[in-house]
mmCIF file with all atom_site columns, C-alpha atoms in Angstrom:
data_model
loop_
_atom_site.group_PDB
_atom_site.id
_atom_site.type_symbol
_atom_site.label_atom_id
_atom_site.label_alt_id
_atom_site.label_comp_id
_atom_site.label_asym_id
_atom_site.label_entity_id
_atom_site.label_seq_id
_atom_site.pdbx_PDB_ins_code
_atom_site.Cartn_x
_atom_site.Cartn_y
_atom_site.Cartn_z
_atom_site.occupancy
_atom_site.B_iso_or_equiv
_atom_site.pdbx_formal_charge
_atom_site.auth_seq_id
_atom_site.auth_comp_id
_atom_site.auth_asym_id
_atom_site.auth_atom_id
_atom_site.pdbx_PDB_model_num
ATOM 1   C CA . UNK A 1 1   ? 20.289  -7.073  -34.634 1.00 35.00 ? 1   UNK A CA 1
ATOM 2   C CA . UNK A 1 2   ? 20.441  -4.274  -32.414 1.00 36.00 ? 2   UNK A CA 1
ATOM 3   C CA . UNK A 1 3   ? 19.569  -4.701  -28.755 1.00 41.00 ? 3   UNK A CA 1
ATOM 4   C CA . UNK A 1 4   ? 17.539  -1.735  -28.009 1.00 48.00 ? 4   UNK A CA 1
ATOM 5   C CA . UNK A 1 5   ? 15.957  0.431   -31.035 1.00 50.00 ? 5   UNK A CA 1
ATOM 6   C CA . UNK A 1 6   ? 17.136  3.832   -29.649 1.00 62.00 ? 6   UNK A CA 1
ATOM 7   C CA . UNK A 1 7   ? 20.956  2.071   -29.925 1.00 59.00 ? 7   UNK A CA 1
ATOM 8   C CA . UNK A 1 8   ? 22.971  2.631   -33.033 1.00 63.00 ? 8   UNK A CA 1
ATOM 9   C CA . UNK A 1 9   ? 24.302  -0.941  -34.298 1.00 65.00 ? 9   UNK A CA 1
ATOM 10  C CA . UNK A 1 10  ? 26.945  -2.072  -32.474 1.00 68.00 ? 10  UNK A CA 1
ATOM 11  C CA . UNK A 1 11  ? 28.955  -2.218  -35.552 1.00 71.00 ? 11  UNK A CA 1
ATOM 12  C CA . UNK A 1 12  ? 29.186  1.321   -35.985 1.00 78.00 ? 12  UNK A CA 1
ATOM 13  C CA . UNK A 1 13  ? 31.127  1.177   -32.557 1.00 83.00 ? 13  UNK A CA 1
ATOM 14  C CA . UNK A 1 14  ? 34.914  1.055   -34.098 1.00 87.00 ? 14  UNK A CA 1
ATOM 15  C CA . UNK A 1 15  ? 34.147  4.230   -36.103 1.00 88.00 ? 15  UNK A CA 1
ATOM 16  C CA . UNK A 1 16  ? 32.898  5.987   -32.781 1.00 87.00 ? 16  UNK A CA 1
ATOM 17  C CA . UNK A 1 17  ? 36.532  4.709   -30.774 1.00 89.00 ? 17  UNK A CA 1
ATOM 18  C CA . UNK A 1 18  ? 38.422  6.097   -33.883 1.00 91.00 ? 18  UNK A CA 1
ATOM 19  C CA . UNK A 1 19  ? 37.237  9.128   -33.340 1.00 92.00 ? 19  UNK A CA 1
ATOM 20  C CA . UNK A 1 20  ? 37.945  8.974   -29.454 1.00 89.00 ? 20  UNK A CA 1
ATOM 21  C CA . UNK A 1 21  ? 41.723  7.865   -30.618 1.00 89.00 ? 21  UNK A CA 1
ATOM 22  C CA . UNK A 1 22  ? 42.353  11.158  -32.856 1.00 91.00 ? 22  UNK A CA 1
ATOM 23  C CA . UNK A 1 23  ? 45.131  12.971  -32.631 1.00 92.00 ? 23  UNK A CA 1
ATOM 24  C CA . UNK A 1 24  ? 42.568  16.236  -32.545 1.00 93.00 ? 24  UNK A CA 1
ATOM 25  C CA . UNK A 1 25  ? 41.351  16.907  -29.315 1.00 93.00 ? 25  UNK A CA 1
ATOM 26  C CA . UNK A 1 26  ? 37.986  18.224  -31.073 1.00 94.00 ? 26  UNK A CA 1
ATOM 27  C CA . UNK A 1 27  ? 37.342  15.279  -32.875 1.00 95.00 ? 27  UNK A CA 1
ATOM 28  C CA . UNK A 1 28  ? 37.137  13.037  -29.405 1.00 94.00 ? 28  UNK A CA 1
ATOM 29  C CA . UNK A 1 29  ? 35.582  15.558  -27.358 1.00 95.00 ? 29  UNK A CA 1
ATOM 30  C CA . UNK A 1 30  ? 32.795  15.884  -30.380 1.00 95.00 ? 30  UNK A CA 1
ATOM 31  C CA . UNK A 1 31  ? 32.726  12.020  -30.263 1.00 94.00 ? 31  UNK A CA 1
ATOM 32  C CA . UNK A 1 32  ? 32.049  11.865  -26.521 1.00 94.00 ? 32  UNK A CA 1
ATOM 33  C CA . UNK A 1 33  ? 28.390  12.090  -27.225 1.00 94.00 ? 33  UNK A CA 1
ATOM 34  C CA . UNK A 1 34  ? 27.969  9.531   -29.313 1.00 92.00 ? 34  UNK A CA 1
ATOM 35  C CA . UNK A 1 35  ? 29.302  6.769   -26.830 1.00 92.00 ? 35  UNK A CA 1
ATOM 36  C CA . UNK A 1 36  ? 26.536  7.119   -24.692 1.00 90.00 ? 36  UNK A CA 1
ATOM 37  C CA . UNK A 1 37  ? 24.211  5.664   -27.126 1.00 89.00 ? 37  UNK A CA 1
ATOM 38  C CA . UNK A 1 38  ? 25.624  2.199   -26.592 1.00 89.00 ? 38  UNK A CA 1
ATOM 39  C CA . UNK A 1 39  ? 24.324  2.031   -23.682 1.00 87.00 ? 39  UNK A CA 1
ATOM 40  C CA . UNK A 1 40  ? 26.414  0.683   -20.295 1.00 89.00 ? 40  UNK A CA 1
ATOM 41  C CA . UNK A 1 41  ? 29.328  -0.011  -22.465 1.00 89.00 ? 41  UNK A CA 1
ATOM 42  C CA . UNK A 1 42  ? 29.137  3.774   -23.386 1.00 90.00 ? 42  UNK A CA 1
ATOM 43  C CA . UNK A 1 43  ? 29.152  4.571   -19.853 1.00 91.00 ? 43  UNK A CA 1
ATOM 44  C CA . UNK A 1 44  ? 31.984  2.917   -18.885 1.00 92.00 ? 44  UNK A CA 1
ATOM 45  C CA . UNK A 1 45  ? 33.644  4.218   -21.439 1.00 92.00 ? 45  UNK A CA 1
ATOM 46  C CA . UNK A 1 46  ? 32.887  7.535   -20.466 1.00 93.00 ? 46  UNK A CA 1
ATOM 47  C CA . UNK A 1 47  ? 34.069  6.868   -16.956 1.00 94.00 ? 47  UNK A CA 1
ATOM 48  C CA . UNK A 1 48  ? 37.398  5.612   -17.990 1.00 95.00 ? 48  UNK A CA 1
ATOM 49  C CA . UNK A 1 49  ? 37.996  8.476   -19.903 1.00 94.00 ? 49  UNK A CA 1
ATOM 50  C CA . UNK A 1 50  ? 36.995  10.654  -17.025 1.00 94.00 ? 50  UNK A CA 1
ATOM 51  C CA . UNK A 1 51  ? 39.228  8.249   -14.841 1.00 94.00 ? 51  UNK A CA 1
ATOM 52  C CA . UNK A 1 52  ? 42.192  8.313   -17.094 1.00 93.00 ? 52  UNK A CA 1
ATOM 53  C CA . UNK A 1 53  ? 42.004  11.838  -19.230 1.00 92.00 ? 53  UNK A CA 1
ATOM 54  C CA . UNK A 1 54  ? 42.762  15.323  -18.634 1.00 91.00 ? 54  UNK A CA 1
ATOM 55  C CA . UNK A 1 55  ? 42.395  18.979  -20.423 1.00 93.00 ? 55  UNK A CA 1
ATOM 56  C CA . UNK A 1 56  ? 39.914  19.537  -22.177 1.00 95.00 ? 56  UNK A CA 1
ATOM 57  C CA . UNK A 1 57  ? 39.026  16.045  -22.769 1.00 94.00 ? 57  UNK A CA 1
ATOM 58  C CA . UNK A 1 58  ? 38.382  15.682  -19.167 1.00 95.00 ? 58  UNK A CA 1
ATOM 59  C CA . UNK A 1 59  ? 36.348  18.539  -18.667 1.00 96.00 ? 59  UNK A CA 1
ATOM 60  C CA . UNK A 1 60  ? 34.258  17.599  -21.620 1.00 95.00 ? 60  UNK A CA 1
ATOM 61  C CA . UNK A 1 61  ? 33.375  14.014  -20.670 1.00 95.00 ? 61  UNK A CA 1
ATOM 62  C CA . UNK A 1 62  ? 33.218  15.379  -16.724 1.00 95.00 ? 62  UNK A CA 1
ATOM 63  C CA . UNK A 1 63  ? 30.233  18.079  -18.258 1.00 96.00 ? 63  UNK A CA 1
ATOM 64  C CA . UNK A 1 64  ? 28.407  15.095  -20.283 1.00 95.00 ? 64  UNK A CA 1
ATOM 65  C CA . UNK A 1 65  ? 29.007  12.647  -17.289 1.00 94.00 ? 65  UNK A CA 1
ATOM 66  C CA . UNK A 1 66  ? 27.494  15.338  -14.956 1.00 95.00 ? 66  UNK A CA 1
ATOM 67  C CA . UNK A 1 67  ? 24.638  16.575  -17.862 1.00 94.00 ? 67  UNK A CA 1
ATOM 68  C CA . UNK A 1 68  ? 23.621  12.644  -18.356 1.00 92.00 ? 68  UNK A CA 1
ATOM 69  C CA . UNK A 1 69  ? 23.455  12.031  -14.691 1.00 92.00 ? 69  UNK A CA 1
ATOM 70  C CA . UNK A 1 70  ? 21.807  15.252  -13.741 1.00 95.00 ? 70  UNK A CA 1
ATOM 71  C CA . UNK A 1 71  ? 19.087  14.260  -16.652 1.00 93.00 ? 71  UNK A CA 1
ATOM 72  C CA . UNK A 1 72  ? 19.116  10.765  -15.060 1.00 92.00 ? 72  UNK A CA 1
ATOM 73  C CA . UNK A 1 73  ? 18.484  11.968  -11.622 1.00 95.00 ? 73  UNK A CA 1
ATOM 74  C CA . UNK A 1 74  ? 15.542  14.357  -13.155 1.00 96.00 ? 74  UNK A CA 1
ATOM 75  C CA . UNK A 1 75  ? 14.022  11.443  -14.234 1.00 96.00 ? 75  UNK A CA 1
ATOM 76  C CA . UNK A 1 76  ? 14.177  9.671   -11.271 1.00 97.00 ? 76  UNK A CA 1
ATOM 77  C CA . UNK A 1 77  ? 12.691  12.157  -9.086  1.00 97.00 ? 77  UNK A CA 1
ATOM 78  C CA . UNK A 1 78  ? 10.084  12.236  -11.360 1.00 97.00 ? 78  UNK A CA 1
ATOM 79  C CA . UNK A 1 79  ? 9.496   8.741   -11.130 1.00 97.00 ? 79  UNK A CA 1
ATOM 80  C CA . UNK A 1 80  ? 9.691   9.141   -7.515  1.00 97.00 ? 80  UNK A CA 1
ATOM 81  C CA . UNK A 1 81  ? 7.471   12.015  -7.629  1.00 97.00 ? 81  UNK A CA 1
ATOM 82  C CA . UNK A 1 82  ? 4.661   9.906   -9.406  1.00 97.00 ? 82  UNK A CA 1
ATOM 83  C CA . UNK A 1 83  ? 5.126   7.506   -6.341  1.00 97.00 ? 83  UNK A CA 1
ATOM 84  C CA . UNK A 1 84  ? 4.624   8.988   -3.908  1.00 97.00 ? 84  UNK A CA 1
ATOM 85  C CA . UNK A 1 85  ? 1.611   10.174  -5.862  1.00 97.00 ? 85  UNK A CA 1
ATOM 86  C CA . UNK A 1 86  ? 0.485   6.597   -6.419  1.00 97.00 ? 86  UNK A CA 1
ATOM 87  C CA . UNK A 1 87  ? 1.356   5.701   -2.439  1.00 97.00 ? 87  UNK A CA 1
ATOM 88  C CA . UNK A 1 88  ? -0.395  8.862   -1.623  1.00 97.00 ? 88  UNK A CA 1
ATOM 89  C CA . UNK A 1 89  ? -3.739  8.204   -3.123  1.00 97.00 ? 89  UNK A CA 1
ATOM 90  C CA . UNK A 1 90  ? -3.864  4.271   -2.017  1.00 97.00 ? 90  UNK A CA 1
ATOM 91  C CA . UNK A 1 91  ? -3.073  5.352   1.306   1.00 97.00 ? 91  UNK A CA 1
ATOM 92  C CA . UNK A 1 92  ? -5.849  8.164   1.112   1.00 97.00 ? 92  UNK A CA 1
ATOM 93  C CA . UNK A 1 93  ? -8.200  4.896   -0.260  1.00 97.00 ? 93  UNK A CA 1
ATOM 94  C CA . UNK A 1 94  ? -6.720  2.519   2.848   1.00 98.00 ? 94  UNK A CA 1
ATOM 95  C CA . UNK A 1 95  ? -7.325  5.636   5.234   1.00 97.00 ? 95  UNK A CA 1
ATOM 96  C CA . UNK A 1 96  ? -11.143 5.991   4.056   1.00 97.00 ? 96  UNK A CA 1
ATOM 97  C CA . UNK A 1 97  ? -11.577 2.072   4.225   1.00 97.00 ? 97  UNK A CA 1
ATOM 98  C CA . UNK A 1 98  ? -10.278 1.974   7.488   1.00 97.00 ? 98  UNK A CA 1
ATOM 99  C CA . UNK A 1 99  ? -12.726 5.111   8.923   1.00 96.00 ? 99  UNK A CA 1
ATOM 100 C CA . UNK A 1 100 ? -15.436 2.906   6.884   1.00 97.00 ? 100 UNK A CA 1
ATOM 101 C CA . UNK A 1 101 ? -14.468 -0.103  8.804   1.00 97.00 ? 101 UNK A CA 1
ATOM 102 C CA . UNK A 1 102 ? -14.435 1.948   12.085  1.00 96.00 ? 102 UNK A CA 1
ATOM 103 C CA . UNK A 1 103 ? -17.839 3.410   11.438  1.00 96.00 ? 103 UNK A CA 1
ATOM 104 C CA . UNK A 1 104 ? -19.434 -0.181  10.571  1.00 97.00 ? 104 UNK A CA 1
ATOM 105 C CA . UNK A 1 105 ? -17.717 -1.698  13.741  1.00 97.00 ? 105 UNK A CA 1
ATOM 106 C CA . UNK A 1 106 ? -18.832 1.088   16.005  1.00 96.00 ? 106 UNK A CA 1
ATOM 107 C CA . UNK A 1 107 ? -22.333 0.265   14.610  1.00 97.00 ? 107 UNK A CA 1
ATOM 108 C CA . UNK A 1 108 ? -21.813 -3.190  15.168  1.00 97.00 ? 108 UNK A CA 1
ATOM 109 C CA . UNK A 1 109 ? -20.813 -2.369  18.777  1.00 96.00 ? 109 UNK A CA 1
ATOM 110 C CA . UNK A 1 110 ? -24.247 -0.581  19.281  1.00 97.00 ? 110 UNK A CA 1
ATOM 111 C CA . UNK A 1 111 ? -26.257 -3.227  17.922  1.00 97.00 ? 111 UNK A CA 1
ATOM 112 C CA . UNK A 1 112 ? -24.652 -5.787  19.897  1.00 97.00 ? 112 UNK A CA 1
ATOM 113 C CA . UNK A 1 113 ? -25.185 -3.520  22.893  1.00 97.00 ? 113 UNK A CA 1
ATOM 114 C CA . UNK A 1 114 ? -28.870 -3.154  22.107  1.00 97.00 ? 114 UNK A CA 1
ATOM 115 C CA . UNK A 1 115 ? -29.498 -6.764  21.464  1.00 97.00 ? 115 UNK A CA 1
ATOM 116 C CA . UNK A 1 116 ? -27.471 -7.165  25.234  1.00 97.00 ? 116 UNK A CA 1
ATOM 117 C CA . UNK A 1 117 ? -30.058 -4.753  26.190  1.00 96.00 ? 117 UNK A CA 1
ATOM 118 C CA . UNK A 1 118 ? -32.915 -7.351  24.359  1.00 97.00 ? 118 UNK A CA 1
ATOM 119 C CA . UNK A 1 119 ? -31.501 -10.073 26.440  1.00 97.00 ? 119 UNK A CA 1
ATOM 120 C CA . UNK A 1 120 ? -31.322 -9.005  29.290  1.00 96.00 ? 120 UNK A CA 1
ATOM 121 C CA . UNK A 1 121 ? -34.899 -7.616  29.117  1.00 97.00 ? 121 UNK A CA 1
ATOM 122 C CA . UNK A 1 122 ? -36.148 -11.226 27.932  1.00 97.00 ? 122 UNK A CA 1
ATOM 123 C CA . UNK A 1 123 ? -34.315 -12.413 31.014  1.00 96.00 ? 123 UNK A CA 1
ATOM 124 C CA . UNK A 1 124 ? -36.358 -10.706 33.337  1.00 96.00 ? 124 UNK A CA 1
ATOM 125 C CA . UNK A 1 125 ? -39.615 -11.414 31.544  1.00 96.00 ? 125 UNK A CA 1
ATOM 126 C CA . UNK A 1 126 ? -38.426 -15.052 31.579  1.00 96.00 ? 126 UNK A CA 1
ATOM 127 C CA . UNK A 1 127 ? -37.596 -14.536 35.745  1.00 96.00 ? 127 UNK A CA 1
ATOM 128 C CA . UNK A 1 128 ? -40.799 -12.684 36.198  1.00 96.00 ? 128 UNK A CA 1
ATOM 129 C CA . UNK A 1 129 ? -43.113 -15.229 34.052  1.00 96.00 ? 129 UNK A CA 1
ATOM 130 C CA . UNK A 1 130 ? -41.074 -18.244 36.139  1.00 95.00 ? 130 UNK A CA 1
ATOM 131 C CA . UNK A 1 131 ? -42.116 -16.496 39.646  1.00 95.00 ? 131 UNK A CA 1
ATOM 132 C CA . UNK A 1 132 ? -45.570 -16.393 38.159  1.00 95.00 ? 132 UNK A CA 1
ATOM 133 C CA . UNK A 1 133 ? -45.924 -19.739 37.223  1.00 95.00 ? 133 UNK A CA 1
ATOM 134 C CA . UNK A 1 134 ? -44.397 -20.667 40.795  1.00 94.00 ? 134 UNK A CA 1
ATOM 135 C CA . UNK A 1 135 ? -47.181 -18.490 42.698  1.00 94.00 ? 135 UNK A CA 1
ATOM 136 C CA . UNK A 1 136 ? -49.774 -20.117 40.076  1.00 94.00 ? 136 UNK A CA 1
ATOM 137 C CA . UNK A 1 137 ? -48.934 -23.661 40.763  1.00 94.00 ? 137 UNK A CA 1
ATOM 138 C CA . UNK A 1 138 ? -48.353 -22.974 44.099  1.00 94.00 ? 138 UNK A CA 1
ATOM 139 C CA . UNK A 1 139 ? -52.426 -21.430 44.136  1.00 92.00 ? 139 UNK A CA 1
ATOM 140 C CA . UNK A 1 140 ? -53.305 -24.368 42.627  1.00 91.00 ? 140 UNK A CA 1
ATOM 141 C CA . UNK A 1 141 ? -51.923 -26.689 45.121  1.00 92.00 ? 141 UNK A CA 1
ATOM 142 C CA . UNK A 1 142 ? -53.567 -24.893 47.693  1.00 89.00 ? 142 UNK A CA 1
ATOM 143 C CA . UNK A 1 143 ? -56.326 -25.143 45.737  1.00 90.00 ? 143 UNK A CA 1
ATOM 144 C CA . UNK A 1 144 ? -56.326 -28.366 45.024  1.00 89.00 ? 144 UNK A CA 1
ATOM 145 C CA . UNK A 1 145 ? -55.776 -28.972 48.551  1.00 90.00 ? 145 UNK A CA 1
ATOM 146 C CA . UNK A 1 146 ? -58.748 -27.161 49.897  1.00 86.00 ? 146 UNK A CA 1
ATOM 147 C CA . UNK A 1 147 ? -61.164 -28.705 47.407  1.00 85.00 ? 147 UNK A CA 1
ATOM 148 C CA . UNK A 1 148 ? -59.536 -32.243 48.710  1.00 83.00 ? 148 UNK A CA 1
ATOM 149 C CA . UNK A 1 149 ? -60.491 -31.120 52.245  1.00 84.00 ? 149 UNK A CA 1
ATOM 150 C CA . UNK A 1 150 ? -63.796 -29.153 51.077  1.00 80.00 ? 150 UNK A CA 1
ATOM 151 C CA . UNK A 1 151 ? -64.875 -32.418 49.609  1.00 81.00 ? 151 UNK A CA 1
ATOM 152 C CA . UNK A 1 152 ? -63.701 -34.952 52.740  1.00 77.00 ? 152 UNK A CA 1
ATOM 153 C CA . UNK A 1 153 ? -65.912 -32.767 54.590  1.00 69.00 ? 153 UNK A CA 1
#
């Protein structure tokens, strides 16, 4: 029945805003505590009464306002803390990816450079071994030619 487990039922609720009616100033000010385990209605209770009150009323729900939100904002910088931890060590992971990367591409970079180097090398062979075979047909024409006129003879 109750929404959250840390909330007192809600149908204890009347005997908690009976006590924030009293005539005795100590009797709401003690029961200013116990509104803010219902949660956001407790909350906004507390800020009407900060809104609307005064003496030591006031001051009261003013210190608890100021104590829960203080605690609240603890929490959160905790939270924000842990974070920034979290984005921290990804970003330390990303960073040492990214050098990884770097270092793999850079010996990409020299490989494809070398094999460049390969090709071009094989290109000249290829030149060079086309010259040859120019000069050795070439010889063999003239070859061929002076065995045609070696033989007419």
């Amino acid at each position: 029945m109750t929404v959250r487990s840390n909330q007192p039922p809600v149908e204890n609720f009347p005997a908690v805003m009976s006590r924030l009616y009293s005539q005795s100033e100590d009797v709401r000010i003690a029961a200013l505590p116990e509104i803010l385990q219902y949660g956001q209605l407790g909350k906004d209770l507390l800020i009407k009464i900060i809104e609307t009150e005064k003496g030591a009323l006031l001051e009261s729900a003013f210190e608890l306002f100021v104590d829960v939100s203080s605690k609240k904002y603890e929490q959160l910088t905790i939270e924000l803390n842990k974070s920034n931890e979290s984005l921290n060590d990804v970003t330390k992971k990303i960073d040492k990816e990214i050098s990884q990367l770097k270092s793999h591409v850079s010996q990409l970079d020299k490989e494809i450079n070398q094999l460049k180097f390969q090709i071009n090398q094989l290109e000249k062979e290829i030149e060079n071994l086309e010259n040859n075979k120019n000069r050795l047909t070439q010889k063999s024409n003239e070859l061929s030619q002076y065995r045609f006129h070696e033989e007419a003879k």
